[in-house]
XYZ file of C-alpha atoms in Angstrom:
636
model
C 77.836 -7.228 -122.606
C 79.113 -3.690 -123.144
C 80.831 -3.131 -119.781
C 81.670 0.508 -120.478
C 78.102 1.430 -121.411
C 76.620 -0.472 -118.464
C 79.053 1.234 -116.087
C 78.195 4.651 -117.521
C 74.457 4.001 -117.199
C 74.833 2.796 -113.623
C 76.954 5.783 -112.627
C 74.366 8.177 -114.025
C 71.445 6.393 -112.359
C 73.046 6.169 -108.896
C 73.184 9.958 -108.870
C 76.429 10.659 -110.685
C 80.035 10.748 -109.532
C 79.367 13.320 -106.813
C 76.892 10.977 -105.102
C 79.409 8.104 -104.890
C 81.511 7.891 -101.741
C 83.062 4.551 -102.681
C 82.597 1.551 -104.932
C 84.030 -1.936 -104.860
C 82.855 -5.389 -105.911
C 82.615 -8.903 -104.578
C 82.036 -11.986 -106.724
C 78.721 -10.861 -108.172
C 77.848 -7.393 -106.807
C 78.852 -3.797 -107.211
C 78.919 -2.354 -103.691
C 78.341 1.391 -103.538
C 78.364 3.699 -100.564
C 76.303 6.707 -101.643
C 75.944 10.143 -100.134
C 72.194 9.916 -100.603
C 70.639 6.579 -101.605
C 67.393 8.373 -102.433
C 69.072 9.886 -105.502
C 69.561 6.415 -106.967
C 66.925 5.511 -109.548
C 66.297 1.950 -108.402
C 63.705 0.967 -110.996
C 65.751 2.338 -113.881
C 68.845 0.465 -112.684
C 66.865 -2.780 -112.411
C 65.763 -2.333 -116.022
C 69.329 -2.094 -117.331
C 70.386 -5.085 -119.396
C 72.991 -6.948 -117.370
C 71.577 -6.015 -113.941
C 70.061 -8.908 -111.986
C 68.746 -6.958 -109.013
C 69.409 -4.442 -106.245
C 69.910 -4.832 -102.500
C 70.338 -2.024 -99.984
C 71.818 -3.375 -96.751
C 74.294 -2.344 -94.076
C 74.738 1.103 -95.588
C 75.650 -0.314 -98.995
C 73.755 0.102 -102.260
C 74.441 -3.232 -103.951
C 73.820 -3.909 -107.647
C 73.849 -7.585 -108.623
C 75.620 -8.068 -111.963
C 76.843 -11.653 -111.900
C 80.267 -13.045 -112.674
C 81.046 -10.125 -115.027
C 80.938 -7.679 -112.113
C 84.700 -7.087 -111.919
C 84.747 -5.867 -115.531
C 81.934 -3.394 -114.830
C 83.653 -2.230 -111.641
C 86.906 -1.660 -113.538
C 85.073 0.516 -116.060
C 83.391 2.448 -113.250
C 86.704 3.200 -111.577
C 88.024 4.627 -114.855
C 85.176 7.150 -114.791
C 85.926 8.665 -111.388
C 88.210 8.671 -108.359
C 86.334 6.359 -106.033
C 87.894 4.890 -102.875
C 87.102 1.240 -102.155
C 85.392 1.934 -98.837
C 84.538 4.671 -96.421
C 83.284 5.033 -92.889
C 82.842 8.773 -93.126
C 80.116 10.756 -91.394
C 78.248 11.022 -94.682
C 77.290 7.376 -94.479
C 73.728 6.751 -93.392
C 73.283 6.260 -89.674
C 72.674 2.639 -88.755
C 71.875 0.677 -85.631
C 74.685 -0.874 -83.639
C 73.992 -4.403 -84.886
C 73.657 -3.289 -88.523
C 76.861 -1.250 -88.218
C 78.716 -4.233 -86.736
C 77.668 -6.641 -89.473
C 78.205 -3.966 -92.112
C 81.780 -3.406 -90.924
C 82.467 -7.135 -90.719
C 81.116 -7.623 -94.226
C 83.174 -4.720 -95.598
C 86.351 -6.164 -94.081
C 85.838 -9.711 -95.342
C 84.375 -8.990 -98.774
C 87.750 -8.148 -100.424
C 89.294 -11.263 -98.845
C 86.635 -13.704 -100.113
C 88.256 -14.356 -103.553
C 91.619 -15.103 -101.902
C 89.919 -17.413 -99.394
C 88.054 -19.201 -102.181
C 91.169 -19.525 -104.357
C 93.295 -20.854 -101.505
C 90.541 -23.273 -100.520
C 90.328 -24.608 -104.065
C 94.097 -25.169 -104.118
C 93.771 -27.279 -100.972
C 90.822 -29.088 -102.539
C 92.837 -29.762 -105.702
C 95.738 -31.085 -103.638
C 93.408 -33.393 -101.689
C 92.052 -34.700 -104.996
C 95.546 -35.287 -106.413
C 96.566 -37.190 -103.302
C 93.347 -39.254 -103.285
C 93.964 -40.349 -106.875
C 97.669 -40.908 -106.140
C 98.809 -38.338 -108.687
C 100.841 -36.612 -105.960
C 102.425 -38.399 -103.019
C 101.807 -36.928 -99.582
C 105.045 -35.476 -98.182
C 106.721 -35.051 -101.585
C 108.235 -31.781 -102.770
C 105.238 -31.098 -105.008
C 102.910 -31.751 -102.086
C 104.823 -29.342 -99.846
C 104.817 -26.644 -102.526
C 101.058 -26.830 -103.108
C 100.502 -26.990 -99.364
C 102.271 -23.642 -99.116
C 100.100 -22.250 -101.922
C 96.935 -23.365 -100.156
C 97.876 -22.671 -96.521
C 99.707 -19.340 -96.831
C 96.569 -17.214 -96.630
C 95.168 -19.114 -93.665
C 98.424 -19.024 -91.679
C 99.142 -15.357 -92.430
C 95.477 -14.352 -92.280
C 96.173 -11.672 -89.600
C 98.283 -9.748 -92.151
C 95.548 -9.910 -94.804
C 92.801 -8.912 -92.393
C 94.960 -6.161 -90.915
C 95.211 -4.428 -94.291
C 91.516 -4.863 -95.067
C 90.445 -3.700 -91.585
C 92.746 -0.678 -91.758
C 91.064 0.448 -94.978
C 87.686 0.107 -93.307
C 88.744 1.834 -90.056
C 90.583 4.596 -91.924
C 94.057 4.070 -90.514
C 97.432 3.106 -91.989
C 97.365 -0.394 -93.537
C 101.157 -0.575 -93.300
C 101.188 0.033 -89.556
C 98.345 -2.481 -89.263
C 100.510 -5.052 -91.078
C 103.358 -4.290 -88.672
C 101.040 -4.961 -85.731
C 100.016 -8.279 -87.302
C 103.733 -9.060 -87.538
C 104.132 -8.273 -83.824
C 101.481 -10.883 -83.003
C 103.287 -13.541 -85.011
C 106.917 -12.565 -84.395
C 109.185 -15.427 -83.373
C 110.562 -13.577 -80.333
C 107.058 -13.334 -78.873
C 106.277 -16.955 -79.710
C 109.488 -18.278 -78.141
C 108.795 -16.933 -74.628
C 108.531 -19.677 -71.976
C 105.060 -19.551 -70.395
C 103.405 -20.571 -67.150
C 99.928 -22.139 -67.209
C 96.515 -21.195 -65.735
C 93.014 -22.559 -66.368
C 89.480 -21.173 -66.596
C 86.416 -23.386 -66.153
C 83.325 -22.406 -68.188
C 79.906 -23.933 -68.884
C 79.235 -27.647 -69.376
C 82.457 -28.615 -67.621
C 84.705 -27.228 -70.348
C 88.081 -25.798 -69.356
C 90.161 -23.231 -71.237
C 93.884 -23.373 -70.470
C 95.921 -20.177 -70.561
C 99.656 -19.816 -71.052
C 101.114 -16.537 -69.827
C 104.447 -14.796 -69.401
C 105.432 -11.971 -67.064
C 106.335 -8.676 -68.715
C 107.957 -5.558 -67.234
C 108.772 -7.667 -64.173
C 105.220 -7.866 -62.817
C 102.527 -7.698 -65.538
C 101.148 -11.019 -66.853
C 100.660 -11.323 -70.621
C 98.763 -14.229 -72.129
C 100.862 -16.206 -74.604
C 98.636 -16.921 -77.584
C 99.230 -18.425 -81.014
C 97.759 -15.945 -83.469
C 98.437 -17.792 -86.725
C 95.150 -18.089 -88.638
C 93.281 -16.041 -86.017
C 90.539 -13.558 -86.919
C 89.077 -11.592 -84.029
C 92.349 -10.491 -82.317
C 93.716 -8.551 -85.288
C 90.330 -6.917 -85.969
C 90.215 -5.628 -82.387
C 93.829 -4.484 -82.568
C 93.347 -2.524 -85.804
C 90.268 -0.907 -84.287
C 92.439 0.173 -81.338
C 95.007 1.467 -83.851
C 92.308 3.595 -85.508
C 91.786 5.354 -82.156
C 95.440 5.782 -81.213
C 96.825 6.793 -84.619
C 94.876 10.097 -84.971
C 95.844 11.031 -81.420
C 99.505 10.239 -82.118
C 99.418 12.389 -85.259
C 97.807 15.216 -83.322
C 100.350 15.368 -80.475
C 103.434 14.834 -82.647
C 105.278 18.020 -83.769
C 105.312 18.417 -87.548
C 109.091 18.165 -87.700
C 109.017 14.790 -85.892
C 105.678 13.412 -87.062
C 107.110 11.196 -89.797
C 108.654 8.834 -87.238
C 107.181 9.856 -83.870
C 103.498 9.286 -84.731
C 104.071 5.766 -86.163
C 106.322 4.890 -83.212
C 103.667 5.948 -80.683
C 100.994 4.099 -82.654
C 102.965 0.845 -82.896
C 104.050 0.820 -79.246
C 100.706 1.981 -77.835
C 98.572 -0.289 -79.995
C 101.037 -3.162 -79.651
C 100.926 -3.086 -75.852
C 97.131 -2.854 -75.753
C 96.940 -5.540 -78.429
C 99.232 -8.044 -76.714
C 97.867 -7.473 -73.221
C 94.146 -6.862 -73.880
C 92.711 -6.934 -77.419
C 94.602 -9.995 -78.671
C 93.905 -12.240 -75.651
C 90.288 -11.047 -75.545
C 89.827 -11.951 -79.185
C 91.474 -15.299 -78.597
C 89.149 -15.956 -75.633
C 86.117 -15.199 -77.796
C 87.468 -17.604 -80.408
C 87.929 -20.358 -77.835
C 84.410 -19.869 -76.484
C 83.010 -20.006 -80.010
C 84.926 -23.253 -80.578
C 83.268 -24.765 -77.497
C 79.862 -23.630 -78.785
C 80.636 -25.236 -82.149
C 81.606 -28.476 -80.420
C 78.353 -28.405 -78.441
C 76.279 -28.145 -81.615
C 78.375 -30.781 -83.367
C 77.989 -33.203 -80.445
C 74.338 -32.644 -79.520
C 72.533 -30.946 -82.428
C 74.733 -31.210 -85.487
C 71.729 -31.106 -87.835
C 70.500 -27.663 -86.723
C 72.966 -25.350 -88.497
C 73.042 -27.185 -91.872
C 69.229 -27.375 -91.853
C 68.834 -23.646 -91.157
C 71.588 -22.696 -93.599
C 70.220 -24.988 -96.316
C 66.739 -23.513 -95.955
C 67.355 -19.830 -95.314
C 70.663 -19.204 -97.076
C 68.897 -17.258 -99.898
C 67.817 -14.663 -97.334
C 71.344 -14.488 -95.908
C 72.591 -13.834 -99.451
C 69.936 -11.145 -100.020
C 71.018 -9.292 -96.886
C 74.747 -9.943 -97.297
C 74.754 -11.806 -93.980
C 76.494 -14.823 -95.525
C 79.744 -12.827 -95.527
C 79.377 -12.291 -91.779
C 79.639 -16.048 -91.209
C 83.059 -16.139 -92.901
C 85.055 -15.052 -89.819
C 83.195 -17.567 -87.651
C 83.957 -20.302 -90.175
C 87.632 -19.250 -90.236
C 87.782 -19.477 -86.428
C 86.399 -23.000 -86.706
C 89.167 -23.999 -89.092
C 91.794 -22.483 -86.796
C 90.480 -24.141 -83.626
C 88.890 -27.413 -84.791
C 90.612 -28.087 -88.096
C 87.333 -28.360 -90.001
C 84.190 -26.307 -90.701
C 80.455 -26.930 -90.308
C 79.005 -23.400 -90.257
C 78.944 -22.599 -93.979
C 80.027 -25.546 -96.117
C 77.384 -28.288 -95.653
C 74.332 -26.029 -95.504
C 75.499 -23.710 -98.276
C 76.352 -26.695 -100.471
C 72.760 -27.917 -100.127
C 71.346 -24.428 -100.719
C 73.567 -23.431 -103.643
C 72.920 -26.679 -105.510
C 69.193 -26.158 -104.898
C 69.321 -22.599 -106.269
C 71.105 -23.770 -109.403
C 68.747 -26.723 -109.863
C 65.613 -24.566 -109.520
C 66.967 -22.171 -112.150
C 67.873 -25.000 -114.541
C 64.419 -26.541 -114.086
C 62.881 -23.192 -114.998
C 65.102 -23.148 -118.078
C 63.802 -26.571 -119.111
C 60.150 -25.583 -118.689
C 59.973 -21.954 -119.790
C 58.987 -20.980 -123.315
C 60.447 -17.507 -122.960
C 63.721 -17.440 -124.895
C 65.263 -14.695 -122.760
C 64.276 -16.437 -119.527
C 65.560 -19.765 -120.851
C 68.965 -18.262 -121.618
C 69.191 -16.529 -118.244
C 67.960 -19.611 -116.356
C 70.470 -21.978 -117.970
C 73.402 -19.612 -117.472
C 72.425 -18.696 -113.909
C 71.626 -22.319 -113.046
C 75.025 -23.590 -114.150
C 76.720 -20.768 -112.246
C 74.620 -21.650 -109.186
C 75.764 -25.274 -109.301
C 79.319 -23.958 -109.228
C 78.502 -21.987 -106.056
C 77.708 -18.445 -107.303
C 73.969 -18.127 -106.702
C 73.145 -14.421 -107.068
C 72.325 -14.643 -110.820
C 69.957 -17.574 -110.186
C 68.489 -15.992 -107.066
C 67.833 -12.514 -108.435
C 67.530 -13.249 -112.151
C 65.202 -16.264 -111.937
C 64.070 -17.729 -108.615
C 63.195 -14.589 -106.667
C 61.638 -13.026 -109.763
C 59.332 -16.035 -110.273
C 58.962 -16.683 -106.494
C 57.814 -20.319 -106.588
C 61.205 -21.655 -107.742
C 62.694 -19.883 -104.705
C 60.301 -21.775 -102.420
C 61.276 -25.005 -104.177
C 64.964 -24.239 -103.672
C 64.367 -23.600 -99.967
C 62.575 -26.960 -99.661
C 65.320 -28.829 -101.497
C 68.093 -27.002 -99.656
C 66.453 -27.654 -96.297
C 65.973 -31.395 -96.889
C 69.525 -31.802 -98.186
C 70.892 -29.646 -95.345
C 69.127 -31.861 -92.807
C 70.806 -34.933 -94.309
C 74.177 -33.150 -94.287
C 73.697 -32.308 -90.602
C 72.543 -35.778 -89.552
C 75.516 -37.422 -91.283
C 77.885 -34.795 -89.839
C 79.700 -33.814 -93.013
C 82.233 -31.005 -92.759
C 84.785 -29.197 -94.888
C 88.531 -29.197 -94.390
C 89.143 -25.857 -96.098
C 87.142 -22.848 -97.225
C 85.898 -22.347 -100.755
C 82.740 -21.494 -102.676
C 80.136 -24.181 -101.954
C 79.313 -25.931 -105.232
C 80.131 -28.972 -107.351
C 83.771 -27.952 -107.675
C 84.061 -27.840 -103.881
C 83.691 -31.611 -103.411
C 87.443 -32.120 -102.846
C 87.316 -29.992 -99.661
C 85.257 -32.818 -98.137
C 88.135 -35.259 -98.653
C 90.020 -35.846 -95.413
C 89.806 -37.481 -92.018
C 89.805 -41.207 -91.388
C 86.895 -42.178 -93.638
C 85.796 -41.629 -97.200
C 82.175 -41.371 -96.002
C 82.486 -37.594 -95.497
C 82.818 -36.969 -99.234
C 80.317 -39.744 -100.048
C 77.726 -38.064 -97.831
C 78.530 -34.729 -99.483
C 77.743 -36.313 -102.866
C 74.489 -37.745 -101.477
C 73.653 -34.260 -100.135
C 74.064 -32.880 -103.665
C 71.871 -35.617 -105.168
C 69.133 -35.025 -102.574
C 69.257 -31.280 -103.221
C 68.960 -31.762 -106.998
C 66.167 -34.346 -106.885
C 64.010 -32.708 -104.202
C 64.393 -29.222 -105.691
C 63.598 -30.359 -109.235
C 60.482 -32.204 -108.067
C 59.380 -29.271 -105.889
C 59.893 -26.834 -108.782
C 57.818 -29.009 -111.112
C 55.039 -29.430 -108.531
C 54.894 -25.766 -107.474
C 55.325 -24.541 -111.040
C 55.702 -20.875 -111.974
C 53.989 -18.230 -114.075
C 55.831 -18.338 -117.367
C 56.129 -14.792 -118.789
C 55.770 -16.045 -122.367
C 52.511 -17.862 -121.611
C 51.012 -14.839 -119.876
C 52.067 -12.493 -122.681
C 50.801 -14.822 -125.411
C 47.448 -15.182 -123.697
C 47.006 -11.437 -123.547
C 48.045 -10.825 -127.120
C 46.187 -13.682 -128.794
C 43.131 -13.704 -126.585
C 43.655 -17.381 -125.748
C 41.114 -18.577 -123.204
C 43.323 -20.594 -120.855
C 41.178 -19.513 -117.941
C 38.246 -17.231 -117.316
C 40.280 -14.754 -115.249
C 42.802 -14.228 -118.001
C 40.189 -13.927 -120.719
C 38.279 -11.334 -118.734
C 41.355 -9.168 -118.338
C 41.722 -8.824 -122.097
C 38.708 -6.541 -122.333
C 39.743 -4.287 -119.438
C 40.682 -0.706 -120.204
C 41.638 1.735 -117.488
C 41.804 5.493 -117.846
C 44.067 7.567 -115.639
C 42.966 11.159 -115.045
C 45.313 14.122 -115.239
C 46.770 15.188 -111.879
C 47.526 18.657 -113.301
C 46.042 21.461 -115.345
C 48.151 22.632 -118.257
C 49.748 21.909 -121.626
C 50.287 18.268 -122.640
C 53.587 17.120 -124.182
C 54.926 13.663 -125.038
C 57.675 11.998 -123.036
C 60.000 12.280 -126.054
C 59.958 16.076 -125.651
C 61.318 15.952 -122.093
C 64.993 17.038 -122.004
C 65.927 14.170 -119.692
C 66.801 10.752 -121.133
C 65.543 8.866 -118.088
C 62.030 10.026 -118.977
C 62.282 10.600 -122.724
C 63.596 7.084 -123.419
C 60.962 5.479 -121.212
C 63.494 4.021 -118.794
C 61.079 4.484 -115.889
C 58.029 3.457 -117.941
C 55.606 4.896 -120.484
C 53.319 7.861 -119.878
C 52.912 11.535 -120.692
C 53.974 14.940 -119.387
C 52.219 18.177 -118.492
C 53.588 21.710 -118.299
C 51.435 22.943 -115.389
C 49.527 26.222 -115.375
C 48.690 25.925 -111.672
C 50.845 24.827 -108.756
C 48.678 21.982 -107.615
C 48.723 18.172 -108.038
C 45.572 16.113 -107.487
C 45.078 12.369 -107.268
C 44.439 11.022 -110.802
C 42.332 8.150 -109.411
C 41.392 6.441 -106.153
C 44.706 5.116 -104.926
C 47.154 4.391 -102.108
C 50.202 6.592 -101.613
C 53.152 4.175 -101.844
C 56.033 6.640 -101.820
C 56.726 10.276 -101.008
C 60.183 11.596 -101.889
C 61.876 13.458 -99.026
C 62.381 16.452 -101.304
C 58.556 16.481 -101.771
C 58.701 16.903 -105.557
C 57.470 13.417 -106.464
C 54.722 11.070 -105.315
C 54.127 7.404 -106.152
C 50.578 5.995 -106.170
C 49.037 2.567 -106.696
C 45.380 2.219 -107.652
C 43.041 -0.651 -106.749
C 43.982 -2.504 -109.974
C 47.686 -2.459 -109.125
C 48.636 0.304 -111.560
C 51.673 2.182 -110.300
C 51.729 5.915 -111.111
C 54.690 8.241 -110.604
C 54.073 12.012 -110.652
C 57.384 13.883 -110.827
C 57.017 17.683 -110.620
C 59.768 19.364 -112.648
C 63.189 18.210 -113.773
C 66.091 17.854 -111.316
C 63.907 19.535 -108.682
C 65.386 17.168 -106.117
C 68.072 19.846 -105.908
C 65.597 22.183 -104.172
C 65.543 19.754 -101.202
C 61.836 20.326 -100.628
C 61.911 24.117 -100.837
C 58.832 25.586 -102.573
C 56.989 22.236 -102.275
C 54.371 21.116 -99.761
C 53.257 17.497 -99.778
C 49.817 16.963 -98.229
C 49.866 13.146 -98.024
C 51.951 10.458 -96.351
C 52.990 6.936 -97.370
C 50.201 4.403 -96.869
C 47.445 7.038 -97.017
C 44.323 6.366 -99.123
C 43.381 9.204 -101.506
C 40.325 9.867 -103.660
C 40.338 11.039 -107.272
C 40.603 14.831 -107.410
C 42.015 15.159 -103.862
C 44.886 17.668 -103.665
C 48.052 15.773 -102.744
C 50.838 18.273 -103.510
C 51.197 22.027 -103.975
C 54.189 23.943 -105.278
C 55.265 27.538 -105.923
C 55.658 27.769 -109.692
C 57.223 31.233 -109.737
C 59.893 30.453 -107.136
C 60.805 27.171 -108.796
C 61.231 28.942 -112.121
C 63.323 31.678 -110.469
C 65.590 28.965 -109.080
C 66.268 27.882 -112.666
C 64.249 24.643 -112.804
C 61.852 23.471 -115.510
C 58.297 22.617 -114.390
C 57.508 20.012 -117.047
C 55.967 17.144 -115.059
C 56.130 13.504 -116.237
C 53.246 11.203 -115.285
C 54.649 7.686 -115.591
C 53.111 4.208 -115.354
C 55.970 2.594 -113.423
C 54.876 -0.996 -114.059
C 54.377 -0.533 -117.808
C 55.668 -4.068 -118.505
C 52.619 -5.522 -116.730
C 50.276 -4.264 -119.468
C 49.664 -4.820 -123.154
C 49.745 -1.146 -123.956
C 50.019 2.259 -122.281
C 48.520 4.930 -124.535
C 49.002 8.663 -123.999
C 46.052 10.935 -124.791
C 46.165 12.871 -128.065
C 45.305 16.300 -126.687
C 46.969 19.678 -126.227
C 45.459 20.890 -122.955
C 44.062 19.099 -119.907
C 42.184 20.035 -116.779
C 42.227 18.157 -113.487
C 40.736 14.694 -113.897
C 40.644 14.678 -117.702
C 41.611 11.323 -119.170
C 45.306 11.485 -119.970
C 46.540 7.856 -120.114
C 44.693 4.706 -121.215
C 45.937 1.306 -120.063
C 44.999 -1.914 -121.854
C 45.353 -5.032 -119.736
């Protein structure tokens, strides 16, 4: 893969450097925050070699690359000065819930590799001890324990820095505040005890100390905690700008940080920290309730619906909850068991496709993505194979659900956090019985067997078989044979001079990135429907309309080049998305003279967006067209 070329193509198609507010990456995705997501050419990006798919969630424009994503991101960052994240006013407005999960995801995404690496160290150590390569309590054991536990114990420091970047405040002051939470002088205070009774007879005990002679402060252990430091850094993001504002310039270098540390520290120790700790304790009780009375529910739901959590990025939002579980219970059930079942199922479905497909490209992608899925990275399998073919995704959900149900019934859990896959088996080693890891192995076997059988039963439409049937005229079924003789003619939506796509001074159109078609230099400022169709998209800037006819043909009519820059001026769109239109109906009018005066070319591409669905898209060999004249012929 040419990382530099792919990065350059992506940057151009997301709207250029000026449209990028920030870019970062997780394990498989480029995560953009764009000024205007409508400027991103989604279909063209999807068609780039090396791109598995696109997701737009929580204010992020996410491009799925696979395990090579860090190399592409590095090349992107060489091409422009992009911050890693932003919460500026230019970001699209979102609902409260979407904003919350988006912020949580943005904070935890950079930490995921460190969490996974640390978890694998603990898994490796458990494996070495189980096979008596390393003796528990030895110097080597203590050293590797430090390697594996450091992140989890000092997690407040790591999250403080990541949260500060997201909340746009000083990461160094945030780290200081994390240090305040964990400082020995705070931990050594002698406390008194109080208790709070909550639902189901559960009691939360509180230790507190008296500060300033009268004010009680809860004494909490913050090592490995999650919610307290996130709340504290959020408080810092409110106090820090105020401190900078009131501090004289001559004193700002020390006065503003001092005010921020003291003000945030007091609020953190007395309010935000204890509140976050209380939330964590309540969540722990909820976890215990599910584990005691309905332990099968979460693994079953996670095993079945994890692909949809991955598509929306919601799986990252479970990471802080899982971390709280480790801190309070010593083990995890939220992500590990269910995601193990689901990830193995995703990989198995992809590998089964690889075994059955006759398409060489699909076979290569399916094998590579399937193996990666078995290791716990499922986006390539999900977007590159299973979601694209649909039925393998259903098979993976069946297999993941059945295996997740078994994992829940047997009560398996993880003892540290890592990517859920075959290599994660050592994190199931621990406790008083070996059955936890044995049941994890059985979960994997169930996931593989059920998913493979479901994939074979449900089948899938093999691209090579469909293409061969069309090209050779093979009669594998009456429906397919009938389609071979179908020709469809698309009428011209404009009156004017006809030119080929190759003559358009824009590579996105001239190279056929968006699909095959033709172009017209209009002589009148009117666009009519080229056929009976449904309006599927209307660009906000009113210069382009997408249609779909009754046969499923997708037609893009794009008036002028770069006319998005006019922001709708000199255009009037007469239709709305979802509206049915008849051939010859006027759908768009535009002021040719004013557009030319503004310096824009009026050459108008007419593109068949789903060109790959057809045997051939043939442009008419003519110089001039009137409204409704045949301009494109499609052979099915």
